[in-house]
Amino acid sequence: MLCSKCESARYLSDSYCPQCGDQHQTKMTINQCRDIDSEIAKIHEKLPNAEVFTGVMTDTHRYKRILRNKSNNKEVGCWWVTLDDGENKRQLTLSSEDDFLDSLNKGDIITVFRPTPATKTYKVLGKDSKEIVTNDDWAPAVVLHNDKGQRSSLDPIYDPTPRNISSSIFSTLLGSAILMGLFFWFIDSQRIYMTMDSFLVIGAVLWGILATLSIRKDKARFEEETELHSTIKHYLKRMLGCQTNELQATHIKRIYQSNDCICPDCDTRIPSSSSYCFKCGSSSNVAPEPTTEANCDSGESTEVTVQQKSTISAQERLIEKVSPALYSEATDYTHKYAIGSATGTLNGHVLFGTVIDRDLTSNINSWTEEQIETTTYKNGYGHTTRTESRVVSSVNHRRSNINGYLVIRTLNGKEYPYNPGSTQLGSTDVGDHVMIGFAEANFGDQDKTSFQQYYFNLTKDDLWQKECITQLDKTGATKAVNLLLLAAAGGLYFYFSANYMQELLVIPYALLGVFGVLCVKAIAAGSANNKARKALADILHDKLNIARNERENWLSWLG
């Protein structure tokens, strides 16, 4: 879609034209496939309950659904997505556990296709996901509209079930046998005479009729499913033919550059080449034009120049505002034990950046857990004659997890691949701004313990805190020495008491005294160690608090 005045490119979020400053009177929207393809416009003639919606993915969240009963304990991975066409929004579930669907990201233009009112019936797993997922609607078909090549996915739920003639024959044979049994009982109770040949002929005819009807019904069912599948694939192919330029989806999100500026009026990040702010229309980058004002009393005119507002570099703003929230220091640290100590460093680091790529792969594990009961039979002499085993219970297990990594670009332009954990991977989109606090206790190349103090997604205001350096467990030889002292004291006490060597009982008591002293020293050392580690944890969380307090202000110019 273009500006109505200067015909320059227009983006979905633009309220003003950044080239001429004209305020857009109409809202930019993404075209629907029905607006482009006449066949798709008539889709309800063949698929009356079909739903087709095209939009840009503005948010994704990976979650799980679970089926739990006596025979199943299954997890299924799903994506909860939000689509926006500029006028309407649609939230629903897409399948995960598929390379194509797992590769979709925020900013992608997709069409969701529901040939029938398909839903996910398993229960949503997790308190957080239950608050996010608001319906059970599921799109079995998805089309990705991309200049690099259109792609689609269709769930096998609509694959026709193969015909099963043998099942029809055997099921109708059983049904015929039951009916003939009832018929035999009836004629016998009524004392009606019938030869066996006649009875068998009637049974054969009945079986033939039932088998024919069953086979014809199965054939009709297969043809109906095949026709539905062909119709769905036909419309899916038509949707694949809808290009991004036809959908008016070539300018959806701005790619921010390092030389961008900040609008001084509304604090929005704008391209340096823009003459006007696309959000508020401010002409801060345009040289002011002189205007003439008339003086009614004197009849003279005065030339007045409006003072131009200066913009600030986005990079300068980033450094100015975010730098106080960054941290990277190493301090000397002596980890004390009741006996001896270990020297090393405590390292703290805050990583702040933007997610520029996300690579995900689903990991599925399935297994069956069976409880088997074995019965042993013995003869009169007590000898085993045979054993019998049977399955008492069987539970089908299935686990669905996400693996992969994020690529985070920091303020200085460096890129870091990082895996923050399965939950964070599934809840972080490309374009999200994240802040990660790291703490490490380093006692040499072979003795390092790292902690992810927090993972803060500023874009979504999501915070994960499950690790802390104060949880470091490093006991050294103290625990082993204390166990030896207790064992020695106990052993010597019982030995001396049993042998009436009362004068030597002072030895185990002395060992217990040493044990007590070591315990007191261990408690004191632990307190001192925790004090140093807590100081680092406090510094990192102070940095986090800066970001949490300034989040709303930062997001406007972070882009």
XYZ file of C-alpha atoms in Angstrom, residues 137-451:
315
model
C -9.586 -23.474 17.774
C -6.972 -25.216 15.650
C -5.829 -24.584 12.068
C -4.926 -27.898 10.364
C -3.643 -26.068 7.255
C -1.132 -23.200 7.145
C 0.352 -21.250 4.209
C 3.488 -19.116 4.556
C 3.584 -16.213 2.090
C 7.202 -15.332 1.442
C 9.145 -13.701 -1.369
C 11.690 -16.510 -1.027
C 9.036 -19.113 -1.795
C 5.557 -20.028 -0.650
C 5.211 -23.025 1.679
C 2.275 -24.890 3.148
C 1.421 -27.570 5.679
C -1.665 -29.784 5.901
C -2.323 -32.035 8.859
C -3.041 -35.693 7.926
C -6.349 -35.503 9.812
C -8.098 -35.128 6.431
C -6.346 -38.069 4.738
C -9.021 -40.538 3.559
C -9.305 -43.700 5.644
C -8.512 -46.660 3.331
C -11.344 -49.001 2.396
C -11.512 -52.234 4.385
C -13.574 -54.822 2.476
C -12.417 -57.710 4.648
C -13.676 -55.906 7.752
C -17.067 -55.397 6.082
C -17.272 -59.097 5.177
C -16.350 -60.399 8.619
C -18.446 -57.876 10.557
C -21.540 -58.610 8.471
C -20.873 -62.355 8.793
C -20.927 -62.003 12.563
C -24.033 -59.849 12.405
C -25.771 -62.364 10.128
C -24.903 -65.206 12.508
C -26.426 -63.311 15.439
C -29.580 -62.494 13.489
C -29.960 -66.094 12.293
C -29.512 -67.304 15.856
C -32.364 -65.067 16.978
C -34.425 -66.224 13.998
C -33.777 -69.890 14.905
C -34.854 -69.232 18.481
C -38.065 -67.583 17.229
C -39.111 -70.392 14.853
C -38.249 -72.998 17.468
C -40.392 -71.245 20.085
C -43.269 -71.065 17.587
C -42.751 -74.715 16.610
C -42.280 -73.767 12.964
C -40.588 -76.478 10.947
C -37.757 -75.485 8.577
C -35.120 -77.640 6.937
C -31.468 -76.947 7.568
C -30.853 -76.221 3.887
C -33.547 -73.527 3.879
C -32.138 -72.070 7.061
C -28.633 -71.907 5.565
C -29.911 -70.379 2.320
C -31.712 -67.624 4.239
C -28.555 -66.990 6.265
C -26.401 -66.774 3.129
C -28.809 -64.379 1.431
C -28.946 -62.209 4.558
C -25.168 -62.173 4.764
C -24.867 -61.252 1.085
C -27.310 -58.379 1.450
C -25.642 -56.997 4.588
C -22.143 -57.389 3.123
C -23.162 -55.608 -0.080
C -24.727 -52.726 1.839
C -21.696 -52.428 4.122
C -19.238 -52.444 1.214
C -21.287 -49.843 -0.665
C -21.469 -47.664 2.450
C -17.706 -47.965 2.963
C -17.139 -47.079 -0.687
C -19.406 -44.037 -0.441
C -17.585 -42.968 2.732
C -14.184 -43.329 1.054
C -15.294 -41.392 -2.022
C -16.714 -38.613 0.163
C -13.494 -38.348 2.178
C -11.397 -38.443 -0.999
C -13.464 -35.670 -2.548
C -13.166 -33.561 0.637
C -9.391 -34.115 0.728
C -9.070 -33.157 -2.944
C -11.174 -30.034 -2.383
C -9.039 -28.987 0.592
C -5.816 -29.503 -1.374
C -7.259 -27.563 -4.309
C -8.028 -24.519 -2.165
C -4.704 -24.853 -0.379
C -2.988 -24.689 -3.771
C -4.993 -21.568 -4.642
C -3.865 -19.949 -1.387
C -0.264 -20.800 -2.245
C -0.726 -18.715 -5.380
C -1.489 -15.552 -3.396
C 1.722 -13.495 -3.446
C 2.797 -11.009 -0.786
C 2.497 -8.037 -3.151
C -1.114 -9.016 -3.952
C -1.816 -9.312 -0.222
C -0.336 -5.832 0.347
C 2.064 -7.462 2.759
C 5.443 -6.371 1.414
C 5.906 -3.570 3.969
C 4.800 -4.960 7.305
C 7.566 -4.281 9.786
C 10.475 -1.884 9.655
C 13.997 -3.226 9.763
C 15.775 -0.906 12.135
C 19.302 0.233 11.323
C 22.202 1.317 13.503
C 21.969 4.915 12.169
C 18.298 5.362 13.133
C 17.169 8.434 15.066
C 14.767 9.142 17.919
C 11.841 11.493 17.345
C 12.127 14.280 19.964
C 8.344 14.689 20.169
C 7.104 11.135 20.744
C 10.360 9.245 21.456
C 9.750 6.808 18.575
C 12.636 5.240 16.720
C 12.602 6.400 13.088
C 14.891 5.840 10.065
C 17.506 8.565 9.574
C 16.296 9.011 5.991
C 12.768 9.912 7.137
C 11.723 13.535 6.812
C 8.831 13.040 9.215
C 8.036 10.768 12.139
C 5.710 8.007 10.979
C 3.958 7.946 14.366
C 3.316 11.595 15.289
C 4.111 13.404 12.008
C 6.810 15.601 13.552
C 9.039 17.247 10.939
C 12.123 17.203 13.097
C 14.398 16.125 10.259
C 13.160 18.791 7.842
C 14.776 22.220 7.664
C 12.218 24.805 8.788
C 10.686 27.048 6.145
C 10.282 30.773 6.862
C 6.686 31.951 7.257
C 5.321 35.469 6.871
C 3.076 37.117 9.446
C 1.251 40.413 8.727
C 1.209 43.276 11.229
C -2.285 44.803 11.006
C -1.350 48.092 12.775
C 1.625 49.029 10.671
C 0.756 47.181 7.500
C 4.191 45.506 7.556
C 4.975 41.806 7.326
C 7.479 39.968 9.453
C 9.337 36.809 8.511
C 9.253 34.234 11.308
C 11.391 31.098 11.407
C 10.275 28.170 13.545
C 13.070 26.670 15.575
C 13.917 23.150 14.316
C 13.988 20.375 16.887
C 17.057 18.208 16.805
C 16.922 14.435 16.781
C 19.169 12.147 18.725
C 20.880 9.058 17.397
C 19.177 5.818 18.406
C 22.573 4.316 19.113
C 23.426 7.213 21.411
C 20.106 6.787 23.186
C 20.760 3.070 23.610
C 24.154 3.707 25.136
C 22.850 6.532 27.329
C 19.825 4.692 28.727
C 20.812 1.028 28.710
C 24.416 1.326 29.867
C 23.452 1.790 33.551
C 21.663 -1.564 33.361
C 24.702 -3.392 31.998
C 27.362 -5.084 34.083
C 30.464 -7.147 33.475
C 32.864 -7.571 36.372
C 35.062 -10.235 37.956
C 35.980 -10.026 41.643
C 38.393 -12.100 43.651
C 36.673 -14.686 45.790
C 37.943 -16.997 48.505
C 35.598 -19.869 49.211
C 36.218 -20.870 52.815
C 35.812 -24.334 54.280
C 36.031 -25.516 57.850
C 39.360 -26.959 56.705
C 41.204 -24.879 54.112
C 39.861 -22.694 51.324
C 39.673 -22.362 47.530
C 40.633 -19.202 45.642
C 38.868 -18.077 42.504
C 36.677 -15.341 41.065
C 33.017 -14.424 41.017
C 32.020 -13.246 37.546
C 28.870 -11.258 36.857
C 27.593 -10.316 33.412
C 24.418 -8.766 32.024
C 23.633 -9.464 28.374
C 21.238 -7.040 26.682
C 20.203 -7.408 23.068
C 17.634 -8.162 20.409
C 16.715 -11.638 19.169
C 17.472 -11.704 15.426
C 17.001 -15.423 14.794
C 15.385 -18.439 16.391
C 16.188 -22.032 15.451
C 13.881 -24.619 17.012
C 13.467 -28.377 16.789
C 10.826 -30.471 18.529
C 12.015 -33.468 20.510
C 9.450 -36.265 20.905
C 9.850 -39.267 23.213
C 7.287 -42.092 23.340
C 7.280 -45.291 25.369
C 4.884 -47.783 26.907
C 4.977 -48.687 30.584
C 3.532 -52.108 31.375
C 2.847 -53.710 34.742
C 3.178 -57.489 34.444
C 1.842 -59.982 36.965
C 3.487 -63.414 37.050
C 1.827 -66.481 38.614
C 3.959 -69.497 39.572
C 2.408 -72.984 39.829
C 4.042 -75.694 41.969
C 3.361 -79.386 42.440
C 2.882 -81.215 45.697
C 6.663 -81.491 46.185
C 7.119 -77.720 45.976
C 8.706 -77.817 42.536
C 7.709 -75.187 39.957
C 5.754 -76.743 37.126
C 4.943 -73.619 35.098
C 4.628 -69.843 35.240
C 2.101 -67.590 33.579
C 2.469 -63.847 32.994
C -0.149 -61.326 32.031
C -0.224 -57.574 31.513
C -2.153 -56.019 34.390
C -1.945 -52.424 33.134
C -0.433 -50.555 30.194
C 0.200 -46.798 30.028
C 1.276 -45.021 26.832
C 3.661 -42.136 27.552
C 4.570 -39.274 25.235
C 6.714 -36.208 25.924
C 7.089 -33.175 23.675
C 9.908 -30.673 24.233
C 11.560 -27.946 22.190
C 15.307 -27.689 21.584
C 17.312 -25.053 19.767
C 18.834 -21.645 20.336
C 18.348 -17.915 19.933
C 20.741 -15.547 18.180
C 20.999 -12.338 20.215
C 22.563 -9.165 18.799
C 23.998 -6.919 21.510
C 24.329 -3.122 21.502
C 27.821 -3.274 20.001
C 26.611 -5.414 17.093
C 28.039 -8.736 18.257
C 25.887 -11.841 17.840
C 25.632 -14.618 20.410
C 23.852 -17.977 20.061
C 22.206 -18.886 23.347
C 19.804 -21.488 24.712
C 17.915 -20.008 27.684
C 15.865 -23.156 28.303
C 12.909 -24.893 26.701
C 10.206 -22.643 28.178
C 11.981 -19.408 27.264
C 12.748 -20.692 23.750
C 9.079 -21.274 23.067
C 8.041 -17.892 24.459
C 10.612 -15.655 22.746
C 9.999 -14.223 19.285
C 12.386 -12.815 16.729
C 12.536 -9.072 17.419
C 12.059 -9.410 21.171
C 14.429 -7.467 23.414
C 15.905 -9.573 26.197
C 18.108 -9.037 29.212
C 19.937 -11.972 30.775
C 21.885 -11.948 34.018
C 24.740 -14.445 34.420
C 26.774 -15.324 37.497
C 29.725 -17.710 37.611
C 32.000 -19.072 40.308
C 35.344 -19.840 38.672
C 37.997 -21.893 40.476
C 39.936 -22.942 37.380
C 39.266 -24.445 33.967
C 37.935 -27.685 35.439
C 35.902 -26.116 38.229
C 33.338 -23.618 36.971
C 29.704 -23.321 38.017
C 27.408 -20.983 36.063
C 23.941 -19.662 36.894
